[in-house]
CSV table of C-alpha atoms in Angstrom, one decimal:
chain,number,residue,atom,x,y,z
A,1212,UNK,CA,-19.5,14.1,-0.9
A,1213,UNK,CA,-22.4,16.4,-1.5
A,1214,UNK,CA,-21.3,19.9,-2.6
A,1215,UNK,CA,-23.4,22.9,-2.3
A,1216,UNK,CA,-22.0,24.2,-5.5
A,1217,UNK,CA,-21.0,22.9,-8.9
A,1218,UNK,CA,-18.1,25.2,-9.0
A,1219,UNK,CA,-16.7,24.0,-5.8
A,1220,UNK,CA,-17.4,20.4,-6.9
A,1221,UNK,CA,-15.7,20.9,-10.1
A,1222,UNK,CA,-12.6,22.6,-8.5
A,1223,UNK,CA,-12.2,19.8,-5.8
A,1224,UNK,CA,-12.5,17.0,-8.5
A,1225,UNK,CA,-9.5,18.6,-10.3
A,1226,UNK,CA,-7.4,18.8,-7.2
A,1227,UNK,CA,-8.3,15.2,-6.3
A,1228,UNK,CA,-6.8,14.1,-9.5
A,1229,UNK,CA,-3.3,15.0,-8.3
A,1230,UNK,CA,-1.2,12.1,-6.9
A,1231,UNK,CA,-1.9,11.6,-3.2
A,1232,UNK,CA,-4.6,14.1,-2.9
A,1233,UNK,CA,-7.9,12.6,-1.8
A,1234,UNK,CA,-11.3,14.4,-1.7
A,1235,UNK,CA,-11.0,15.6,1.6
A,1236,UNK,CA,-7.5,17.1,1.1
A,1237,UNK,CA,-8.6,18.6,-2.2
A,1238,UNK,CA,-11.5,20.4,-0.5
A,1239,UNK,CA,-9.2,21.8,2.2
A,1240,UNK,CA,-6.9,23.1,-0.4
A,1241,UNK,CA,-9.6,24.6,-2.6
A,1242,UNK,CA,-11.3,26.3,0.5
A,1243,UNK,CA,-7.8,27.7,1.3
A,1244,UNK,CA,-7.6,29.1,-2.2
A,1245,UNK,CA,-11.1,30.5,-1.7
A,1246,UNK,CA,-9.9,32.5,1.2
A,1247,UNK,CA,-7.0,34.1,-0.7
A,1248,UNK,CA,-7.1,37.4,-2.8
A,1249,UNK,CA,-8.4,37.1,-6.5
A,1250,UNK,CA,-5.0,38.1,-7.6
A,1251,UNK,CA,-3.2,35.4,-5.4
A,1252,UNK,CA,-5.4,32.6,-7.0
A,1253,UNK,CA,-4.8,34.2,-10.6
A,1254,UNK,CA,-1.0,34.0,-9.9
A,1255,UNK,CA,-1.4,30.4,-8.7
A,1256,UNK,CA,-3.4,29.3,-11.7
A,1257,UNK,CA,-1.2,31.3,-14.3
A,1258,UNK,CA,1.9,30.0,-13.0
A,1259,UNK,CA,0.7,26.4,-13.8
A,1260,UNK,CA,-0.7,27.2,-17.2
A,1261,UNK,CA,2.3,29.2,-18.1
A,1262,UNK,CA,4.7,26.3,-17.3
A,1263,UNK,CA,2.7,23.9,-19.2
A,1264,UNK,CA,2.4,26.0,-22.2
A,1265,UNK,CA,5.9,27.4,-22.4
A,1266,UNK,CA,7.9,24.5,-20.9
A,1267,UNK,CA,11.0,23.7,-22.8
A,1268,UNK,CA,13.5,21.0,-22.8
A,1269,UNK,CA,17.3,21.1,-23.1
A,1270,UNK,CA,18.0,19.9,-26.8
A,1271,UNK,CA,21.1,18.0,-25.5
A,1272,UNK,CA,20.0,16.5,-22.1
A,1273,UNK,CA,16.3,16.7,-22.1
A,1274,UNK,CA,16.3,18.2,-18.7
A,1275,UNK,CA,13.6,21.2,-18.1
A,1276,UNK,CA,15.2,24.3,-19.2
A,1277,UNK,CA,14.3,27.9,-20.2
A,1278,UNK,CA,17.1,28.0,-22.8
A,1279,UNK,CA,17.4,25.9,-25.8
A,1280,UNK,CA,20.5,24.3,-24.2
A,1281,UNK,CA,20.5,24.0,-20.4
A,1282,UNK,CA,23.1,25.7,-18.1
A,1283,UNK,CA,24.7,22.4,-17.3
A,1284,UNK,CA,25.1,21.4,-20.8
A,1285,UNK,CA,26.4,24.7,-21.9
A,1286,UNK,CA,28.8,25.1,-19.1
A,1287,UNK,CA,32.6,25.0,-19.8
A,1288,UNK,CA,33.3,23.9,-16.3
A,1289,UNK,CA,31.5,20.6,-16.4
A,1290,UNK,CA,33.2,17.3,-17.7
A,1291,UNK,CA,31.5,16.6,-21.0
A,1292,UNK,CA,32.9,13.1,-21.3
A,1293,UNK,CA,30.9,11.8,-18.3
A,1294,UNK,CA,27.2,11.4,-18.7
A,1295,UNK,CA,24.9,10.5,-15.8
A,1296,UNK,CA,21.6,8.9,-17.1
A,1297,UNK,CA,18.6,9.7,-14.8
A,1298,UNK,CA,15.0,9.3,-14.8
A,1299,UNK,CA,13.6,12.8,-14.4
A,1300,UNK,CA,14.5,16.4,-13.4
A,1301,UNK,CA,14.1,15.6,-9.8
A,1302,UNK,CA,17.1,13.3,-10.0
A,1303,UNK,CA,19.2,15.9,-11.7
A,1304,UNK,CA,18.3,18.2,-8.8
A,1305,UNK,CA,19.0,15.6,-6.1
A,1306,UNK,CA,22.5,14.8,-7.6
A,1307,UNK,CA,23.4,18.5,-8.1
A,1308,UNK,CA,22.6,19.0,-4.4
A,1309,UNK,CA,25.3,16.5,-3.3
A,1310,UNK,CA,28.1,18.7,-5.1
A,1311,UNK,CA,29.8,15.3,-5.8
A,1312,UNK,CA,29.3,15.1,-9.6
A,1313,UNK,CA,30.8,17.4,-12.2
A,1314,UNK,CA,29.7,15.7,-15.4
A,1315,UNK,CA,26.6,16.3,-17.6
A,1316,UNK,CA,23.2,14.5,-17.7
A,1317,UNK,CA,20.8,12.8,-19.8
A,1318,UNK,CA,17.2,12.8,-18.7
A,1319,UNK,CA,15.3,9.6,-20.0
A,1320,UNK,CA,11.9,11.1,-19.1
A,1321,UNK,CA,10.9,7.9,-17.4
A,1322,UNK,CA,11.7,4.3,-16.9
A,1323,UNK,CA,10.8,1.2,-18.9
A,1324,UNK,CA,7.5,-0.2,-17.3
A,1325,UNK,CA,5.3,-2.7,-19.3
A,1326,UNK,CA,2.8,-2.5,-16.6
A,1327,UNK,CA,2.2,1.2,-17.2
A,1328,UNK,CA,2.7,0.8,-21.1
A,1329,UNK,CA,6.0,2.7,-21.1
A,1330,UNK,CA,8.4,1.2,-23.6
A,1331,UNK,CA,12.0,2.2,-24.7
A,1332,UNK,CA,10.3,4.4,-27.6
A,1333,UNK,CA,8.7,6.6,-24.9
A,1334,UNK,CA,12.1,7.5,-23.4
A,1335,UNK,CA,15.0,9.5,-24.8
A,1336,UNK,CA,17.0,6.4,-25.6
A,1337,UNK,CA,17.7,7.2,-29.4
A,1338,UNK,CA,19.1,10.7,-28.4
A,1339,UNK,CA,21.5,9.1,-25.8
A,1340,UNK,CA,22.9,6.8,-28.5
A,1341,UNK,CA,23.4,9.7,-30.9
A,1342,UNK,CA,25.3,11.5,-28.1
A,1343,UNK,CA,27.5,8.7,-27.8
A,1344,UNK,CA,28.1,8.4,-31.4
A,1345,UNK,CA,29.1,12.0,-31.9
A,1346,UNK,CA,30.7,13.1,-28.6
A,1347,UNK,CA,33.9,12.2,-26.9
A,1348,UNK,CA,32.1,10.2,-24.1
A,1349,UNK,CA,34.2,8.1,-21.9
A,1350,UNK,CA,31.8,6.9,-19.1
A,1351,UNK,CA,28.1,6.6,-18.8
A,1352,UNK,CA,26.7,6.3,-15.2
A,1353,UNK,CA,23.1,4.9,-14.6
A,1354,UNK,CA,21.7,6.8,-11.6
A,1355,UNK,CA,18.2,5.0,-11.6
A,1356,UNK,CA,15.8,3.9,-9.0
A,1357,UNK,CA,16.7,0.4,-7.6
A,1358,UNK,CA,13.4,-1.0,-8.5
A,1359,UNK,CA,12.1,-3.3,-11.0
A,1360,UNK,CA,11.5,-0.6,-13.5
A,1361,UNK,CA,14.9,0.9,-12.9
A,1362,UNK,CA,16.7,-2.4,-13.3
A,1363,UNK,CA,14.8,-3.2,-16.5
A,1364,UNK,CA,15.9,0.1,-18.0
A,1365,UNK,CA,19.5,-0.4,-17.1
A,1366,UNK,CA,19.4,-4.0,-18.5
A,1367,UNK,CA,17.9,-2.7,-21.8
A,1368,UNK,CA,20.3,0.4,-22.0
A,1369,UNK,CA,23.3,-1.7,-21.1
A,1370,UNK,CA,22.7,-4.1,-24.1
A,1371,UNK,CA,22.2,-1.0,-26.5
A,1372,UNK,CA,25.6,0.6,-25.3
A,1373,UNK,CA,27.8,-2.3,-25.4
A,1374,UNK,CA,28.6,-1.5,-29.1
A,1375,UNK,CA,30.5,1.7,-27.9
A,1376,UNK,CA,33.9,1.5,-26.3
A,1377,UNK,CA,32.9,3.3,-23.2
A,1378,UNK,CA,32.8,2.3,-19.6
A,1379,UNK,CA,29.4,1.8,-18.1
A,1380,UNK,CA,28.7,2.0,-14.4
A,1381,UNK,CA,25.8,2.2,-11.9
A,1382,UNK,CA,25.7,4.1,-8.7
A,1383,UNK,CA,26.6,2.2,-5.6
A,1384,UNK,CA,23.9,0.1,-3.8
A,1385,UNK,CA,24.3,-0.9,-0.3
A,1386,UNK,CA,23.2,0.4,3.4
A,1387,UNK,CA,22.8,4.1,3.6
A,1388,UNK,CA,25.2,6.3,5.5
A,1389,UNK,CA,24.0,6.6,9.0
A,1390,UNK,CA,21.9,3.5,8.6
A,1391,UNK,CA,21.6,1.1,11.6
A,1392,UNK,CA,22.1,-2.6,10.5
A,1393,UNK,CA,19.0,-3.7,12.3
A,1394,UNK,CA,16.6,-1.6,10.4
A,1395,UNK,CA,18.1,-2.5,6.9
A,1396,UNK,CA,15.9,-4.9,4.9
A,1397,UNK,CA,17.2,-8.1,4.2
A,1398,UNK,CA,17.6,-7.8,0.4
A,1399,UNK,CA,19.8,-4.7,0.7
A,1400,UNK,CA,21.8,-6.3,3.7
A,1401,UNK,CA,22.3,-9.5,1.7
A,1402,UNK,CA,23.3,-7.7,-1.4
A,1403,UNK,CA,25.6,-5.4,0.5
A,1404,UNK,CA,27.6,-8.4,1.8
A,1405,UNK,CA,27.7,-10.1,-1.6
A,1406,UNK,CA,29.0,-6.9,-3.3
A,1407,UNK,CA,31.3,-5.9,-0.2
A,1408,UNK,CA,34.3,-3.7,-1.2
A,1409,UNK,CA,38.0,-3.6,0.1
A,1410,UNK,CA,37.9,-1.1,3.0
A,1411,UNK,CA,40.7,1.0,1.2
A,1412,UNK,CA,38.2,1.5,-1.7
A,1413,UNK,CA,35.3,2.5,0.7
A,1414,UNK,CA,37.6,5.4,1.9
A,1415,UNK,CA,38.2,6.9,-1.5
A,1416,UNK,CA,35.7,9.6,-1.5
B,1157,UNK,CA,16.5,23.7,-4.2
B,1158,UNK,CA,18.1,24.6,-7.4
B,1159,UNK,CA,15.7,24.7,-10.3
B,1160,UNK,CA,16.8,24.4,-13.9
B,1161,UNK,CA,13.9,26.7,-15.0
B,1162,UNK,CA,12.3,29.9,-13.7
B,1163,UNK,CA,8.9,28.7,-14.9
B,1164,UNK,CA,9.3,25.4,-13.0
B,1165,UNK,CA,10.5,27.3,-9.8
B,1166,UNK,CA,7.6,29.5,-9.9
B,1167,UNK,CA,5.0,27.0,-10.2
B,1168,UNK,CA,6.6,25.0,-7.4
B,1169,UNK,CA,6.6,28.1,-5.2
B,1170,UNK,CA,3.0,28.7,-5.7
B,1171,UNK,CA,2.1,25.0,-5.0
B,1172,UNK,CA,4.3,25.3,-1.8
B,1173,UNK,CA,2.0,28.1,-0.6
B,1174,UNK,CA,-0.8,25.6,-0.1
B,1175,UNK,CA,-1.4,24.3,3.5
B,1176,UNK,CA,0.5,21.2,4.2
B,1177,UNK,CA,2.2,21.2,0.9
B,1178,UNK,CA,6.2,21.4,1.0
B,1179,UNK,CA,8.7,22.0,-1.7
B,1180,UNK,CA,9.1,18.3,-2.4
B,1181,UNK,CA,5.2,17.5,-2.6
B,1182,UNK,CA,4.8,20.8,-4.6
B,1183,UNK,CA,7.6,19.7,-7.2
B,1184,UNK,CA,5.9,16.2,-7.4
B,1185,UNK,CA,2.5,17.7,-8.2
B,1186,UNK,CA,3.9,20.3,-10.6
B,1187,UNK,CA,5.9,17.4,-12.5
B,1188,UNK,CA,2.6,15.3,-12.5
B,1189,UNK,CA,0.8,18.2,-14.0
B,1190,UNK,CA,3.7,18.7,-16.8
B,1191,UNK,CA,3.1,15.0,-17.9
B,1192,UNK,CA,-0.7,16.0,-18.4
B,1193,UNK,CA,-2.1,17.0,-21.6
B,1194,UNK,CA,-2.3,20.8,-22.0
B,1195,UNK,CA,-6.1,20.6,-22.1
B,1196,UNK,CA,-6.2,18.8,-18.8
B,1197,UNK,CA,-3.9,21.4,-17.2
B,1198,UNK,CA,-6.1,24.1,-18.7
B,1199,UNK,CA,-9.1,22.5,-17.1
B,1200,UNK,CA,-7.3,22.4,-13.8
B,1201,UNK,CA,-6.3,25.9,-13.7
B,1202,UNK,CA,-9.6,27.4,-15.1
B,1203,UNK,CA,-11.6,25.3,-12.4
B,1204,UNK,CA,-9.8,27.2,-9.7
B,1205,UNK,CA,-9.9,30.6,-11.3
B,1206,UNK,CA,-13.6,30.2,-12.2
B,1207,UNK,CA,-14.4,29.2,-8.6
B,1208,UNK,CA,-12.7,32.0,-7.2
B,1209,UNK,CA,-14.1,34.6,-9.6
B,1210,UNK,CA,-17.6,33.4,-9.7
B,1211,UNK,CA,-18.2,31.9,-6.2
B,1212,UNK,CA,-21.3,33.1,-4.4
B,1213,UNK,CA,-22.6,32.7,-1.0
B,1214,UNK,CA,-26.2,32.0,-0.1
B,1215,UNK,CA,-27.8,35.4,1.1
B,1216,UNK,CA,-29.5,33.7,4.0
B,1217,UNK,CA,-27.0,31.3,5.5
B,1218,UNK,CA,-23.7,32.3,3.7
B,1219,UNK,CA,-22.9,28.8,2.7
B,1220,UNK,CA,-21.2,28.4,-0.8
B,1221,UNK,CA,-23.9,28.3,-3.3
B,1222,UNK,CA,-24.3,28.7,-7.1
B,1223,UNK,CA,-27.9,30.1,-6.7
B,1224,UNK,CA,-28.7,33.5,-4.6
B,1225,UNK,CA,-30.4,31.3,-1.9
B,1226,UNK,CA,-28.9,27.9,-1.4
B,1227,UNK,CA,-30.9,24.6,-1.7
B,1228,UNK,CA,-31.2,24.0,2.0
B,1229,UNK,CA,-32.5,27.5,2.8
B,1230,UNK,CA,-35.1,27.4,-0.2
B,1231,UNK,CA,-36.2,23.8,0.6
B,1232,UNK,CA,-39.6,23.5,1.9
B,1233,UNK,CA,-38.9,20.2,3.5
B,1234,UNK,CA,-36.4,21.6,6.0
B,1235,UNK,CA,-37.2,22.8,9.4
B,1236,UNK,CA,-36.7,26.6,9.2
B,1237,UNK,CA,-37.3,27.2,13.0
B,1238,UNK,CA,-34.0,25.4,13.7
B,1239,UNK,CA,-30.6,26.9,13.0
B,1240,UNK,CA,-27.3,25.1,13.2
B,1241,UNK,CA,-24.3,27.6,13.6
B,1242,UNK,CA,-21.1,26.1,11.9
B,1243,UNK,CA,-17.8,27.5,10.9
B,1244,UNK,CA,-17.6,26.7,7.3
B,1245,UNK,CA,-18.9,24.8,4.3
B,1246,UNK,CA,-17.0,21.6,5.4
B,1247,UNK,CA,-19.1,21.4,8.5
B,1248,UNK,CA,-22.3,21.7,6.6
B,1249,UNK,CA,-21.3,18.9,4.4
B,1250,UNK,CA,-20.2,16.8,7.3
B,1251,UNK,CA,-23.6,17.3,9.1
B,1252,UNK,CA,-25.6,16.7,6.0
B,1253,UNK,CA,-23.7,13.3,5.5
B,1254,UNK,CA,-25.1,12.2,8.9
B,1255,UNK,CA,-28.8,12.6,7.6
B,1256,UNK,CA,-29.7,13.4,11.3
B,1257,UNK,CA,-30.3,16.9,10.9
B,1258,UNK,CA,-33.3,18.5,9.0
B,1259,UNK,CA,-33.0,22.2,10.1
B,1260,UNK,CA,-31.2,25.0,8.3
B,1261,UNK,CA,-27.6,26.4,8.8
B,1262,UNK,CA,-25.8,29.5,9.4
B,1263,UNK,CA,-22.2,29.5,8.2
B,1264,UNK,CA,-20.0,31.9,10.3
B,1265,UNK,CA,-17.0,31.8,7.9
B,1266,UNK,CA,-14.6,31.3,10.7
B,1267,UNK,CA,-14.2,31.3,14.5
B,1268,UNK,CA,-13.1,34.2,16.9
B,1269,UNK,CA,-9.3,33.9,17.2
B,1270,UNK,CA,-7.5,36.9,18.5
B,1271,UNK,CA,-4.1,35.1,17.6
B,1272,UNK,CA,-4.9,35.1,14.0
B,1273,UNK,CA,-6.5,38.5,14.2
B,1274,UNK,CA,-10.1,37.3,13.6
B,1275,UNK,CA,-12.7,39.1,15.6
B,1276,UNK,CA,-16.5,38.9,15.6
B,1277,UNK,CA,-16.9,41.6,12.9
B,1278,UNK,CA,-14.9,39.3,10.5
B,1279,UNK,CA,-17.7,36.7,11.1
B,1280,UNK,CA,-21.3,36.5,9.8
B,1281,UNK,CA,-22.6,37.5,13.3
B,1282,UNK,CA,-24.7,40.5,12.6
B,1283,UNK,CA,-26.6,38.6,9.9
B,1284,UNK,CA,-27.3,35.9,12.4
B,1285,UNK,CA,-28.9,38.3,14.8
B,1286,UNK,CA,-31.0,39.8,12.1
B,1287,UNK,CA,-32.3,36.2,11.2
B,1288,UNK,CA,-33.1,35.7,14.8
B,1289,UNK,CA,-35.1,39.1,14.9
B,1290,UNK,CA,-37.1,38.4,11.6
B,1291,UNK,CA,-37.7,34.7,11.5
B,1292,UNK,CA,-39.6,32.4,13.7
B,1293,UNK,CA,-36.7,30.7,15.2
B,1294,UNK,CA,-37.2,28.4,18.1
B,1295,UNK,CA,-33.6,26.8,18.6
B,1296,UNK,CA,-30.1,27.7,17.8
B,1297,UNK,CA,-27.6,24.7,17.8
B,1298,UNK,CA,-23.9,25.5,18.0
B,1299,UNK,CA,-21.9,22.8,16.1
B,1300,UNK,CA,-18.4,24.3,16.5
B,1301,UNK,CA,-15.1,22.6,17.1
B,1302,UNK,CA,-14.3,21.7,20.8
B,1303,UNK,CA,-11.3,24.0,20.6
B,1304,UNK,CA,-10.4,27.4,22.4
B,1305,UNK,CA,-11.5,29.1,19.3
B,1306,UNK,CA,-14.7,27.3,19.1
B,1307,UNK,CA,-15.5,27.7,22.9
B,1308,UNK,CA,-14.6,31.5,22.5
B,1309,UNK,CA,-17.0,31.9,19.8
B,1310,UNK,CA,-19.8,30.1,21.5
B,1311,UNK,CA,-19.4,32.2,24.6
B,1312,UNK,CA,-19.5,35.3,22.6
B,1313,UNK,CA,-22.6,34.3,20.5
B,1314,UNK,CA,-24.3,33.0,23.6
B,1315,UNK,CA,-24.2,36.4,25.1
B,1316,UNK,CA,-25.5,38.0,22.0
B,1317,UNK,CA,-28.4,35.6,21.7
B,1318,UNK,CA,-29.6,35.7,25.3
B,1319,UNK,CA,-31.8,38.7,24.4
B,1320,UNK,CA,-33.9,36.3,22.2
B,1321,UNK,CA,-36.3,34.0,23.5
B,1322,UNK,CA,-35.0,30.8,22.0
B,1323,UNK,CA,-33.4,27.7,23.3
B,1324,UNK,CA,-29.5,27.6,22.6
B,1325,UNK,CA,-27.7,24.1,22.6
B,1326,UNK,CA,-24.4,22.9,21.7
B,1327,UNK,CA,-23.8,19.5,20.2
B,1328,UNK,CA,-22.9,16.7,22.7
B,1329,UNK,CA,-19.4,16.2,23.7
B,1330,UNK,CA,-18.1,12.9,25.0
B,1331,UNK,CA,-16.2,9.9,23.9
B,1332,UNK,CA,-16.8,8.9,20.3
B,1333,UNK,CA,-18.9,5.9,19.4
B,1334,UNK,CA,-16.7,3.0,19.0
B,1335,UNK,CA,-14.0,4.6,21.1
B,1336,UNK,CA,-12.2,2.5,23.5
B,1337,UNK,CA,-11.8,4.1,27.0
B,1338,UNK,CA,-8.0,3.6,27.3
B,1339,UNK,CA,-7.3,5.6,24.3
B,1340,UNK,CA,-9.6,8.6,25.2
B,1341,UNK,CA,-7.6,11.7,26.4
B,1342,UNK,CA,-8.1,12.6,30.1
B,1343,UNK,CA,-10.0,16.0,29.5
B,1344,UNK,CA,-12.5,14.3,27.2
B,1345,UNK,CA,-13.1,11.3,29.7
B,1346,UNK,CA,-13.2,13.7,32.7
B,1347,UNK,CA,-15.7,15.8,31.1
B,1348,UNK,CA,-17.6,12.8,29.9
B,1349,UNK,CA,-18.1,11.7,33.6
B,1350,UNK,CA,-19.0,15.3,34.9
B,1351,UNK,CA,-21.7,15.6,32.1
B,1352,UNK,CA,-23.0,12.1,32.4
B,1353,UNK,CA,-26.6,11.6,31.1
B,1354,UNK,CA,-29.4,9.2,32.4
B,1355,UNK,CA,-29.2,6.0,30.6
B,1356,UNK,CA,-32.6,6.3,29.2
B,1357,UNK,CA,-31.9,9.6,27.6
B,1358,UNK,CA,-28.6,8.2,26.0
B,1359,UNK,CA,-30.9,5.7,24.1
B,1360,UNK,CA,-33.2,8.4,22.6
B,1361,UNK,CA,-31.7,8.7,19.2
């Protein structure tokens, strides 16, 4: 693209670095911002800078938090003997939205992915093991994506966690609620049959 | 959505104001920025602020420009007797990419749209008329979207421009090159038949 202004080109190039944003979308977003008041644009850019500069993570579960220890970790209403291991803050939000979980979390900050150069040392693994040593944990639930990276991470963590006398579980995999059989992919359907559960158990929610 | 941090919530809210960006996409973009170096995020937000603060428009055609008069308007290689009237800078870029046009431009900065409260006084109409008074213009080409707003704008401008002794044209409308007839909408196809051109003329490109 030929830009009539270096400033414009620069701003578009920065937007186009965002995931899923191409040059055309970037240009559309930048022109939208150009049409806004200066104060609006100032608010937009300072919200981002401020977030990046002042962001803090909970010292216990490593979730994004404004306090030293996040609300969930400092709540007395939560079950602190139950830890749900997730990839990032989005997963915490998704699980909190279900209102089905009352334990605490541990945010790894990613998944093991040799292709992307992410190893166990890049994740919050050591602090998870420290938590298991010190606290009275009864169960660890892995709520990771059902991908190669997720499975690799579970496999690695499971080996590390075997030394502790706690039960280790993963969230159930199978066909989604409301899912029609004919649209389910073969792997999911095949595994759903192989890991079928007694009907009485499937009702216990 | 329940955010674990006010800073995060704030940044997501700002991103979600962008056109076509919902809460989920905004969160994805914000978390992407959080994973970048502080310098990268600083570059991103300063590119936007700088653009908004220092943006300048060409005094002649009102296209975005870093100079007082843009490159196209100050070029001696362009035909200054031919003005192409467009909505915004994106259209200039699109037409420049075709390499089919050697005249100059006039950027209106929008289209007449009573529904959005945009009237002729919000557009660069007066300066277009000034240009036609002073300069030796032979032809004005309207290259506006084939929408209600585009047609309204052309209709309004055409009335204003009749006083001058110049030819007024609009870009051709019809089926796109490479377009298959069965997929063309009825209005376009019907108008294409009504405004058919002699075969010899259709070759003169």
